[in-house]
Tab-separated table of C-alpha atoms in Angstrom:
chain	number	residue	atom	x	y	z
W	26	MET	CA	-63.378	58.739	35.251
W	27	GLY	CA	-65.571	56.781	33.132
W	28	GLU	CA	-64.365	53.465	30.898
W	29	GLU	CA	-64.842	55.938	27.681
W	30	ASP	CA	-62.281	58.347	29.491
W	31	LYS	CA	-59.600	55.890	30.601
W	32	VAL	CA	-55.869	57.174	29.748
W	33	THR	CA	-53.274	54.864	29.708
W	34	LEU	CA	-49.537	55.744	29.522
W	35	HIS	CA	-46.985	53.257	27.877
W	36	GLY	CA	-43.404	53.630	28.631
W	37	ILE	CA	-39.877	53.063	30.278
W	38	TRP	CA	-39.303	55.132	33.782
W	39	ILE	CA	-35.849	56.225	32.919
W	40	SER	CA	-37.080	58.166	29.409
W	41	PRO	CA	-37.309	61.534	29.445
W	42	TYR	CA	-39.814	61.565	26.537
W	43	VAL	CA	-41.649	59.527	28.664
W	44	LYS	CA	-41.132	61.513	31.885
W	45	ARG	CA	-42.324	64.852	29.646
W	46	VAL	CA	-45.680	63.308	29.277
W	47	GLU	CA	-46.152	61.833	32.818
W	48	LEU	CA	-45.591	65.150	33.991
W	49	ALA	CA	-48.020	66.850	31.813
W	50	LEU	CA	-50.849	64.506	33.013
W	51	LYS	CA	-50.333	65.015	36.593
W	52	VAL	CA	-49.858	68.691	36.391
W	53	LYS	CA	-53.239	68.689	34.480
W	54	GLY	CA	-54.908	66.598	37.157
W	55	ILE	CA	-55.506	63.628	34.696
W	56	PRO	CA	-56.070	60.259	36.335
W	57	PHE	CA	-53.888	57.603	34.106
W	58	GLU	CA	-52.793	54.109	34.269
W	59	TYR	CA	-48.974	53.805	33.829
W	60	ILE	CA	-47.661	50.378	32.229
W	61	GLU	CA	-43.803	49.878	32.003
W	62	GLU	CA	-42.674	48.360	29.066
W	63	ASP	CA	-39.630	46.153	28.011
W	64	LEU	CA	-38.325	47.316	25.135
W	65	SER	CA	-36.206	44.312	24.654
W	66	ASN	CA	-39.503	42.265	24.909
W	67	LYS	CA	-42.169	44.594	23.606
W	68	SER	CA	-45.558	43.942	24.543
W	69	PRO	CA	-48.407	43.066	22.022
W	70	SER	CA	-49.819	46.280	23.179
W	71	LEU	CA	-47.057	48.489	22.243
W	72	LEU	CA	-46.625	46.894	19.021
W	73	LYS	CA	-50.552	47.424	18.389
W	74	TYR	CA	-50.605	51.312	19.409
W	75	ASN	CA	-47.301	52.092	17.541
W	76	PRO	CA	-46.848	49.904	14.614
W	77	ILE	CA	-44.350	52.229	13.007
W	78	HIS	CA	-42.094	53.182	15.448
W	79	LYS	CA	-42.539	50.667	18.186
W	80	LYS	CA	-41.283	53.014	20.854
W	81	VAL	CA	-42.409	54.701	23.946
W	82	PRO	CA	-44.230	57.190	25.135
W	83	VAL	CA	-47.623	55.888	23.818
W	84	LEU	CA	-50.704	57.583	25.087
W	85	VAL	CA	-54.366	55.775	24.971
W	86	HIS	CA	-57.153	57.808	24.994
W	87	ASN	CA	-60.699	56.124	24.930
W	88	GLY	CA	-58.985	53.147	23.003
W	89	LYS	CA	-57.004	55.714	20.529
W	90	PRO	CA	-53.622	55.653	20.868
W	91	VAL	CA	-51.490	59.047	20.476
W	92	ASN	CA	-47.619	58.923	19.549
W	93	GLU	CA	-44.458	60.876	19.924
W	94	SER	CA	-43.754	62.879	23.006
W	95	SER	CA	-44.263	66.677	21.358
W	96	VAL	CA	-47.634	65.628	19.562
W	97	ILE	CA	-48.828	63.965	22.858
W	98	LEU	CA	-48.033	67.036	25.159
W	99	GLU	CA	-50.149	69.242	22.468
W	100	TYR	CA	-52.989	66.621	22.569
W	101	ILE	CA	-53.251	66.463	26.135
W	102	ASP	CA	-53.370	70.450	26.338
W	103	GLU	CA	-55.895	70.706	23.638
W	104	THR	CA	-58.160	67.601	25.049
W	105	TRP	CA	-58.282	68.455	28.554
W	106	ARG	CA	-58.809	72.599	28.798
W	107	ASN	CA	-60.002	72.405	32.266
W	108	GLY	CA	-56.355	72.292	33.952
W	109	PRO	CA	-53.612	74.674	33.765
W	110	PRO	CA	-52.418	75.519	30.273
W	111	LEU	CA	-49.221	73.702	29.173
W	112	LEU	CA	-48.968	76.504	26.227
W	113	PRO	CA	-50.130	80.149	26.083
W	114	GLU	CA	-53.413	81.225	24.204
W	115	ASP	CA	-51.797	83.819	22.110
W	116	PRO	CA	-50.611	82.368	19.128
W	117	TYR	CA	-47.289	84.503	18.519
W	118	LYS	CA	-46.470	83.076	22.485
W	119	ARG	CA	-47.502	79.765	21.540
W	120	SER	CA	-45.016	79.744	18.638
W	121	LYS	CA	-42.156	81.241	20.669
W	122	VAL	CA	-42.579	78.173	23.295
W	123	ARG	CA	-42.784	75.653	20.413
W	124	PHE	CA	-39.535	77.165	19.007
W	125	TRP	CA	-37.736	76.966	22.315
W	126	ALA	CA	-39.226	73.545	22.980
W	127	VAL	CA	-37.593	72.061	19.865
W	128	TYR	CA	-34.206	74.096	20.842
W	129	ILE	CA	-34.575	72.298	24.560
W	130	GLN	CA	-35.023	68.909	22.602
W	131	ASN	CA	-31.872	69.777	20.625
W	132	VAL	CA	-30.046	70.435	23.992
W	133	MET	CA	-30.969	67.282	25.417
W	134	GLU	CA	-29.994	65.271	22.618
W	135	CYS	CA	-26.426	66.874	22.565
W	136	MET	CA	-26.280	66.274	26.342
W	137	LEU	CA	-27.164	62.598	25.748
W	138	LYS	CA	-24.037	62.222	23.185
W	139	ILE	CA	-21.876	62.958	26.154
W	140	PHE	CA	-22.799	59.787	27.702
W	141	THR	CA	-22.335	57.751	24.342
W	142	GLU	CA	-19.700	59.493	22.311
W	143	GLU	CA	-16.190	58.316	22.128
W	144	ASP	CA	-14.996	62.093	21.879
W	145	GLN	CA	-16.529	63.481	25.152
W	146	GLU	CA	-14.713	66.510	24.661
W	147	LYS	CA	-16.288	67.215	21.502
W	148	ALA	CA	-19.699	66.308	22.799
W	149	CYS	CA	-19.074	68.648	25.802
W	150	GLU	CA	-18.141	71.504	23.643
W	151	GLU	CA	-21.341	71.133	21.755
W	152	PHE	CA	-23.457	70.740	24.610
W	153	TYR	CA	-21.995	73.857	25.959
W	154	GLN	CA	-22.490	75.927	23.002
W	155	LYS	CA	-26.316	75.070	22.551
W	156	LEU	CA	-26.883	75.697	26.688
W	157	GLY	CA	-25.237	79.226	26.351
W	158	VAL	CA	-27.863	79.907	23.257
W	159	LEU	CA	-30.658	78.270	25.834
W	160	GLU	CA	-29.534	80.420	28.656
W	161	ASP	CA	-29.668	83.822	26.590
W	162	GLY	CA	-32.915	82.851	24.652
W	163	MET	CA	-34.636	82.130	28.077
W	164	LYS	CA	-33.773	85.093	29.599
W	165	ASN	CA	-34.882	87.013	26.968
W	166	MET	CA	-38.285	85.089	27.240
W	167	PHE	CA	-38.610	85.605	30.949
W	168	PRO	CA	-37.185	89.266	31.422
W	169	GLY	CA	-38.465	89.889	34.378
W	170	GLY	CA	-36.368	86.856	35.981
W	171	SER	CA	-37.365	82.961	36.488
W	172	PRO	CA	-40.652	82.104	35.395
W	173	LYS	CA	-43.435	82.355	37.797
W	174	ILE	CA	-44.062	79.089	39.362
W	175	GLU	CA	-47.614	79.359	41.573
W	176	GLY	CA	-49.216	76.422	42.855
W	177	GLY	CA	-47.256	73.904	40.715
W	178	ASN	CA	-48.865	75.228	37.552
W	179	ILE	CA	-46.151	74.937	35.471
W	180	GLY	CA	-46.246	75.027	31.692
W	181	LEU	CA	-44.443	73.062	28.524
W	182	LEU	CA	-41.113	74.691	29.024
W	183	ASP	CA	-41.128	74.297	32.832
W	184	ILE	CA	-41.683	70.694	32.175
W	185	LEU	CA	-38.819	70.264	29.277
W	186	ILE	CA	-36.342	72.289	31.160
W	187	VAL	CA	-36.732	70.001	34.725
W	188	VAL	CA	-36.970	66.763	32.583
W	189	THR	CA	-33.728	67.630	30.854
W	190	PHE	CA	-31.821	68.869	33.681
W	191	GLY	CA	-33.369	67.705	36.870
W	192	MET	CA	-31.082	64.407	37.382
W	193	CYS	CA	-27.801	66.629	36.619
W	194	LYS	CA	-26.582	66.328	40.231
W	195	THR	CA	-26.657	62.672	39.994
W	196	GLN	CA	-25.570	62.415	36.407
W	197	GLU	CA	-22.342	64.543	37.155
W	198	GLN	CA	-21.906	61.826	40.250
W	199	VAL	CA	-21.576	59.080	37.449
W	200	PHE	CA	-19.973	60.576	34.469
W	201	GLY	CA	-17.635	63.309	36.293
W	202	VAL	CA	-18.858	65.975	33.576
W	203	LYS	CA	-20.473	69.374	34.819
W	204	PHE	CA	-23.733	69.653	33.079
W	205	LEU	CA	-25.489	72.357	34.666
W	206	ASP	CA	-22.927	75.142	36.187
W	207	GLN	CA	-24.251	77.969	38.282
W	208	GLU	CA	-21.693	80.543	36.648
W	209	LYS	CA	-22.293	79.577	32.983
W	210	ALA	CA	-26.073	79.267	33.050
W	211	PRO	CA	-27.424	81.032	36.337
W	212	PHE	CA	-30.768	81.492	35.011
W	213	ILE	CA	-31.533	77.732	33.925
W	214	TYR	CA	-29.523	76.488	37.165
W	215	SER	CA	-32.034	78.617	39.224
W	216	TRP	CA	-34.960	77.878	37.359
W	217	VAL	CA	-34.575	74.116	37.649
W	218	ASN	CA	-33.658	74.311	41.672
W	219	SER	CA	-36.896	76.009	41.697
W	220	LEU	CA	-38.744	73.112	39.974
W	221	VAL	CA	-37.233	70.175	41.577
W	222	GLU	CA	-38.654	71.553	44.953
W	223	LEU	CA	-42.526	71.339	43.576
W	224	PRO	CA	-44.378	68.440	45.229
W	225	VAL	CA	-45.562	67.286	41.603
W	226	ILE	CA	-42.029	66.942	40.416
W	227	LYS	CA	-40.696	65.232	43.551
W	228	GLU	CA	-43.671	62.654	43.103
W	229	ALA	CA	-42.646	61.709	39.232
W	230	ALA	CA	-39.180	61.652	40.213
W	231	PRO	CA	-37.142	58.163	40.315
W	232	SER	CA	-35.316	57.293	43.265
W	233	ARG	CA	-31.874	58.754	43.009
W	234	ASP	CA	-30.239	55.177	44.314
W	235	LYS	CA	-32.138	53.614	41.107
W	236	VAL	CA	-30.733	56.133	38.830
W	237	VAL	CA	-27.448	56.033	40.185
W	238	THR	CA	-27.673	52.063	39.677
W	239	PHE	CA	-28.985	52.629	35.884
W	240	LEU	CA	-26.428	55.041	34.782
W	241	GLN	CA	-23.071	53.235	36.205
W	242	SER	CA	-24.437	49.826	34.403
W	243	PHE	CA	-25.085	52.199	31.187
W	244	LYS	CA	-21.614	53.289	31.498
W	245	GLU	CA	-20.177	50.101	32.211
W	246	ARG	CA	-21.933	48.647	28.889
W	247	SER	CA	-20.660	51.808	26.876
W	248	SER	CA	-17.006	51.488	27.991
W	249	ASN	CA	-17.095	47.861	27.388
W	250	ALA	CA	-18.710	48.164	23.625
């Protein structure tokens, strides 16, 4: 890769938004440099490349920054056409993927509320309601059963689903909440379990001990706030 094709990703390791972009780059086979940011002491590069929001992820390609994870994912798909597509070519199918991508984002945001809201029972209720809608939607999206995952060539919805639910078992251990139940969401449960076994997913996953340490510290800070 020449200097003119250099790709750099600015992120923090625990961010699901950063993880989405990292996985997309790996799935596409795009070499990139990863720069871990400290959001309590933001680097000059981060402030330069994302002066409006001053947050991660930021993708820098040919010296030009692209911000916001959803925008970055589409940029990656449109720029590197030689790798497996993240979105289907058919405009209608693309529109359906985009719709459910937004909904998965909503589900993840509800899930994150469980970690922070004082009324955890209410947050769980909202999350389970949205998870049920997502379960039915994905069954209709893939009526033949779980999405076909061949040779690790996964698409946008695969990436969003595994980033949202891939660490559920660890999160359940720390917070004592059942986020992904095989009986309540069998389709998504099976889908996630298939995805986490892929080499590209395993390679990008942080160590379980590191995640547990972070979540326990986060839980303690939240309870003392």
